[in-house]
Structure formats: C-alpha cells, structure tokens
Short mmCIF file of N, CA and C in Angstrom, two decimals:
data_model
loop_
_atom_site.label_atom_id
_atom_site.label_comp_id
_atom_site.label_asym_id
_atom_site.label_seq_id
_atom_site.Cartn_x
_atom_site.Cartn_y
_atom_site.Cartn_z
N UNK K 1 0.84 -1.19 0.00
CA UNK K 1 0.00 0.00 0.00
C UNK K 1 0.88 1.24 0.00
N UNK K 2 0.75 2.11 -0.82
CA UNK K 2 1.32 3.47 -0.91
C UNK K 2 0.60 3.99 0.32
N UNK K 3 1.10 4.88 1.08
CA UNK K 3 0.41 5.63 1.95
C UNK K 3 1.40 7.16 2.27
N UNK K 4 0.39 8.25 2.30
CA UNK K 4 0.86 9.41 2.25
C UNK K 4 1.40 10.37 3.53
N UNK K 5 2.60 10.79 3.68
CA UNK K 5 3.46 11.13 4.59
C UNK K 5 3.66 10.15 5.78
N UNK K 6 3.53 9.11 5.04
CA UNK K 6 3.67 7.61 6.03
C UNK K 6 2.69 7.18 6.78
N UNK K 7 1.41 7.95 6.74
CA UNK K 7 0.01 8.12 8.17
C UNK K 7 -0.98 7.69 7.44
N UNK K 8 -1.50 7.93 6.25
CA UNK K 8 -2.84 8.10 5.37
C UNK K 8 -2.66 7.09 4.15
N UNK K 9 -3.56 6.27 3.82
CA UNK K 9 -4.22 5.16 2.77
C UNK K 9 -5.19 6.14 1.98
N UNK K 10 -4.94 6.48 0.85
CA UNK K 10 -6.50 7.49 0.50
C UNK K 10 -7.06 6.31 -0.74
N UNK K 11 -8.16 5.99 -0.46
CA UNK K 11 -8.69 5.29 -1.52
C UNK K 11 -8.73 5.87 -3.24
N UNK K 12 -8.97 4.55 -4.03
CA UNK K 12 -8.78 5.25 -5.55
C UNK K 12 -10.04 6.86 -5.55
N UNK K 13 -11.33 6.76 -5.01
CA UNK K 13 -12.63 7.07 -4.92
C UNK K 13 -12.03 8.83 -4.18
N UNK K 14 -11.16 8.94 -3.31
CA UNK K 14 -10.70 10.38 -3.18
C UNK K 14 -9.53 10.50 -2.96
N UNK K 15 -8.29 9.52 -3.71
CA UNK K 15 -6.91 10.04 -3.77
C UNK K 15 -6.66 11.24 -4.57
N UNK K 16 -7.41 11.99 -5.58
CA UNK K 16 -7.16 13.05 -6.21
C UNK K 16 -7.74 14.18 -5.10
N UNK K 17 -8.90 13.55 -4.47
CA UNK K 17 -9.28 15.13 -3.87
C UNK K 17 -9.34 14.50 -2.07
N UNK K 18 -7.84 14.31 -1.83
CA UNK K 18 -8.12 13.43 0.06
C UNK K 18 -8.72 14.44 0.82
N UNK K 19 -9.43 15.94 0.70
CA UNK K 19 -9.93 16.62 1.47
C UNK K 19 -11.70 16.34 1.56
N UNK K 20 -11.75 15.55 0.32
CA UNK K 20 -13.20 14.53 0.60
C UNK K 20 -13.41 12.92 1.23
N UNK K 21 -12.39 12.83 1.46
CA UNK K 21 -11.88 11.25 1.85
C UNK K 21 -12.44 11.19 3.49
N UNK K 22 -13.33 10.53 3.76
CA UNK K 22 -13.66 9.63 5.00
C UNK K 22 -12.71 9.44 5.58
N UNK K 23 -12.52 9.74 7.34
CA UNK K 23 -11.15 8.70 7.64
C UNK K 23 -11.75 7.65 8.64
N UNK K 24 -11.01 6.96 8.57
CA UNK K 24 -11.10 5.39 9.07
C UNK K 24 -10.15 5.56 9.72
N UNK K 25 -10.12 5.44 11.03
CA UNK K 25 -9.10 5.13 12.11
C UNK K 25 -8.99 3.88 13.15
N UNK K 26 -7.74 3.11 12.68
CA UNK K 26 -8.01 1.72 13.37
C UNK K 26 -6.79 1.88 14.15
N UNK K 27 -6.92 0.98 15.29
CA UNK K 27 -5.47 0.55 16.20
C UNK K 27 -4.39 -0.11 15.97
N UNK K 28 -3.44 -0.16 17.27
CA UNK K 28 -2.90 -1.33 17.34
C UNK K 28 -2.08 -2.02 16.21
N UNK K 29 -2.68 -3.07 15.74
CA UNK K 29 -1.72 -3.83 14.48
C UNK K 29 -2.43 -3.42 13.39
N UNK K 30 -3.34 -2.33 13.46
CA UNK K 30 -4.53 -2.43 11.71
C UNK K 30 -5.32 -3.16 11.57
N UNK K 31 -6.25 -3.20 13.16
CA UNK K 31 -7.61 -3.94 12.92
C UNK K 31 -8.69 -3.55 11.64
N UNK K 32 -8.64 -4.61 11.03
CA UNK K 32 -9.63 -4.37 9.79
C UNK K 32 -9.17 -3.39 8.84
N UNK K 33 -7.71 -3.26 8.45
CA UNK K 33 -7.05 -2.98 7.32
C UNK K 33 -7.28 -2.75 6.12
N UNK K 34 -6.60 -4.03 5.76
CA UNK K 34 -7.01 -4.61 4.80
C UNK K 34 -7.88 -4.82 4.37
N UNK K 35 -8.95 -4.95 5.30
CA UNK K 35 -10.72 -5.73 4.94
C UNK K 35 -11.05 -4.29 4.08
N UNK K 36 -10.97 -2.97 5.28
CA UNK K 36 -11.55 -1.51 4.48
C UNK K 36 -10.90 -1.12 3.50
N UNK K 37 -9.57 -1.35 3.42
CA UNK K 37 -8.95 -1.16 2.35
C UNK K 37 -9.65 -1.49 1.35
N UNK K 38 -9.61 -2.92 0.83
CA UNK K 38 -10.39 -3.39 -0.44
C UNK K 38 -11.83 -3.52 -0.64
N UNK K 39 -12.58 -2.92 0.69
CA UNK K 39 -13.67 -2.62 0.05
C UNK K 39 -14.09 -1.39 -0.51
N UNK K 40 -13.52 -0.59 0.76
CA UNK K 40 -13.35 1.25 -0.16
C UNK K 40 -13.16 1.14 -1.39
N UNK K 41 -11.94 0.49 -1.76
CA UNK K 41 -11.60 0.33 -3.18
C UNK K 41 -12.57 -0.56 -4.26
N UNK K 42 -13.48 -1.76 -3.82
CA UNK K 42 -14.15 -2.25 -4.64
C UNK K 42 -15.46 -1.42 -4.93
N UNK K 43 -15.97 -1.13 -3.72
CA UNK K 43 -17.36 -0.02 -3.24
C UNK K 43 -17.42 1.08 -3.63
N UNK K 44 -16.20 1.56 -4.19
CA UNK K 44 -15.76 3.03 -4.75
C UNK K 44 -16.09 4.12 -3.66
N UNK K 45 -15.53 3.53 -2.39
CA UNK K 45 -15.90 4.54 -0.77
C UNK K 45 -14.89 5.21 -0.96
N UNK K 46 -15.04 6.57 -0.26
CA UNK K 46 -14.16 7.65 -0.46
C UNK K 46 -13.52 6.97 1.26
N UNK K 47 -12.83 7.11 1.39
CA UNK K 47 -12.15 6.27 2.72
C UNK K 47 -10.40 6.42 2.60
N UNK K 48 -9.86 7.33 4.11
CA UNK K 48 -8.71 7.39 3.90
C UNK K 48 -8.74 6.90 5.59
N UNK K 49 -7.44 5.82 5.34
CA UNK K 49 -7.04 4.68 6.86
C UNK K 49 -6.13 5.17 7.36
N UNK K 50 -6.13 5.40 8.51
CA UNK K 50 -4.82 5.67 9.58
C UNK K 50 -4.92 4.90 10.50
N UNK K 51 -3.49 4.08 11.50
CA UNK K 51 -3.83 3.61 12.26
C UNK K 51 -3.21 4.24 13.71
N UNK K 52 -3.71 4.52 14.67
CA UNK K 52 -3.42 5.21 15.48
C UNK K 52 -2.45 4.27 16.12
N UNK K 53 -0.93 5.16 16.81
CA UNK K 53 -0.25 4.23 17.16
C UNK K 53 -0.19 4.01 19.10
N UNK K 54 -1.56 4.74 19.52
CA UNK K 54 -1.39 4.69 21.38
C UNK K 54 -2.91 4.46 21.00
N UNK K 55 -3.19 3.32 22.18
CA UNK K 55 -5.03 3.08 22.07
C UNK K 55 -5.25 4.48 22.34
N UNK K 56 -5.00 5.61 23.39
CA UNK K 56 -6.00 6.54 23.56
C UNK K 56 -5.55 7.95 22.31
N UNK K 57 -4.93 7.82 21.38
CA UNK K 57 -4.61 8.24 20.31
C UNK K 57 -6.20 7.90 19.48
N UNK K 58 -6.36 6.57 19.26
CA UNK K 58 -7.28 6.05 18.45
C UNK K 58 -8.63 6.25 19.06
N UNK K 59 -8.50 6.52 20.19
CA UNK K 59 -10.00 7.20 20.96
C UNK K 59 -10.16 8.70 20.32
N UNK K 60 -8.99 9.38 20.93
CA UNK K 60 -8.88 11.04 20.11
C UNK K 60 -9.64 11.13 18.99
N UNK K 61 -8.48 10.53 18.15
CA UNK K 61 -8.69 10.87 16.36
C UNK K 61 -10.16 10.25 15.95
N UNK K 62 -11.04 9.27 16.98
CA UNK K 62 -11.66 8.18 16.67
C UNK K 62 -12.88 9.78 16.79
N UNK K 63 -12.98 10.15 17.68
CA UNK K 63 -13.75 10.92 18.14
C UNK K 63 -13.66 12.37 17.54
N UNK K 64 -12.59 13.10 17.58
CA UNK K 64 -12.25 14.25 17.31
C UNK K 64 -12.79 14.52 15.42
N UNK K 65 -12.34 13.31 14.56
CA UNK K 65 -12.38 13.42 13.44
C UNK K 65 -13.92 13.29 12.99
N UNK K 66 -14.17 12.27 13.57
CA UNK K 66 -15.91 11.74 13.47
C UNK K 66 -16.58 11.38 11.79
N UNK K 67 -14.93 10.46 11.85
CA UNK K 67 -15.34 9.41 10.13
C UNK K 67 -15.95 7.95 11.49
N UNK K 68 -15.07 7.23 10.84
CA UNK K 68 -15.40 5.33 10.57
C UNK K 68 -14.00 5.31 11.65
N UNK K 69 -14.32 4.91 12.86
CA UNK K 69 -13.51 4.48 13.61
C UNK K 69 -13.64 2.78 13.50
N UNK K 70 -12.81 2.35 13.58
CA UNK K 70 -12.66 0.54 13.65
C UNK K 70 -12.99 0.48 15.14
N UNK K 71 -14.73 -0.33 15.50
CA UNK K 71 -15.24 -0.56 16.42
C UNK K 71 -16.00 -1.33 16.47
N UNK K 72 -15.97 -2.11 17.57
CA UNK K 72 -17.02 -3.41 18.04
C UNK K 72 -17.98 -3.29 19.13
N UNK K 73 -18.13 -4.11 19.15
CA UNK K 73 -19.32 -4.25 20.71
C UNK K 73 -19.56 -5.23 21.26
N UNK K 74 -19.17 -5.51 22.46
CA UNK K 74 -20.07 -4.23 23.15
C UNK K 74 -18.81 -3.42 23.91
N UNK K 75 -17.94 -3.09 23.67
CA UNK K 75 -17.02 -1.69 23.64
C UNK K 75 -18.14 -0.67 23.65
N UNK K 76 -17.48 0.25 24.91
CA UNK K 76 -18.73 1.41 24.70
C UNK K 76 -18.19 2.73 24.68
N UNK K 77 -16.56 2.90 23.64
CA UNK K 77 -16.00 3.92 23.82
C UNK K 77 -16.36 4.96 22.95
N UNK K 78 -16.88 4.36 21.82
CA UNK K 78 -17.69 5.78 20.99
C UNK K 78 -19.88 5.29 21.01
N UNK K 79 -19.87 5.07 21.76
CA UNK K 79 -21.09 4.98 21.86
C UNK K 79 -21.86 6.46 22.16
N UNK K 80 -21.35 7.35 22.82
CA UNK K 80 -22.06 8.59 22.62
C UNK K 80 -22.05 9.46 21.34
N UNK K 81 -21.23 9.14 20.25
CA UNK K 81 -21.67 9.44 18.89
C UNK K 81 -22.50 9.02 18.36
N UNK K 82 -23.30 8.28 18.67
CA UNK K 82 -24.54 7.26 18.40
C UNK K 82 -24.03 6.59 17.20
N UNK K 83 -23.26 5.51 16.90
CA UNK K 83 -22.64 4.89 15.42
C UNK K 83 -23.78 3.78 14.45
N UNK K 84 -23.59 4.09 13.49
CA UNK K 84 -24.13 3.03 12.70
C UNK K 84 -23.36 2.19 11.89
N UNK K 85 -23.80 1.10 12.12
CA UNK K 85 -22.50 -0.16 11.40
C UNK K 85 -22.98 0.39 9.65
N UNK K 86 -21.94 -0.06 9.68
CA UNK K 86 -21.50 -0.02 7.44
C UNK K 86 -21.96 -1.52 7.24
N UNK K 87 -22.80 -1.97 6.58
CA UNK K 87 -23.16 -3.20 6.28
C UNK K 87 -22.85 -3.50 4.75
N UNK K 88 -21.61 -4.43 4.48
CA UNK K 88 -21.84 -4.87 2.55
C UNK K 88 -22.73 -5.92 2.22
N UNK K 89 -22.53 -6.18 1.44
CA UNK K 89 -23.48 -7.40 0.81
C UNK K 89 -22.59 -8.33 0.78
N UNK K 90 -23.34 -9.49 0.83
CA UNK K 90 -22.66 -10.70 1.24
C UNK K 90 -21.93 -11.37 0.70
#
C-alpha cells in the first residue's frame, strides 16, 4: 500500500481530492485494514485509513475526526456518537 506522509491510505474514490476522503481510524496492528482497504476500493468509498499508534490516540482521532472508527461491541468507547454499522453485501 502506498500511503501518504507515512500516516494516510487514500482510496482510488478520493486520492485526487483526500480533502473529501472519509477517515477510518483503526489501532494497534490495523484492525480491519485490509478488509476496508479493499472494500473502499471495490465499493468506490471515499475512505482514507490511519492507524493510530497509542489506544488513547485512536479514541482522540476516533472521536475528534468523526469518520469510521474501527469498532465493536459491546465496547462502549464511541457509543455517545450514536454509530451506525457499514453493512456490505454478502
């Protein structure tokens, strides 16, 4: 993966214009990477990935930015943004 100033993945869908690009912020080792990676890219999602490198980094940016944080449940750390899962087709 090319990624820009070493931090940012910008999908094909807003690598010309990354100031429209979604961000996706995942932890740790790049929970669910790869998975968003190639679907942004198949789905034609405007989606740019960073992975935060301190868990409460990935709370910050998770919150502060208010794209697609990489989150499960029942974790209830962005639950006061009220989130809605991204569902693909099967």
């Amino acid at each position: 993966a090319k990624c820009w100033n070493n931090s940012w993945w910008f999908a094909p869908a807003c690598r010309d214009a990354p100031e429209t690009c979604i961000p996706y912020i995942t932890a740790d080792y790049g929970y669910g990477f790869y998975s968003i990676m190639q679907k942004s890219t198949y789905w034609n999602m405007p989606i740019a990935i960073a992975v935060a490198l301190e868990w409460g980094d990935w709370i910050h940016l998770g919150k502060e930015l208010r794209g697609l944080p990489y989150w499960w449940q029942p974790d209830s750390t962005f639950v006061d943004l009220l989130p809605k899962a991204v569902k693909f087709p099967d």
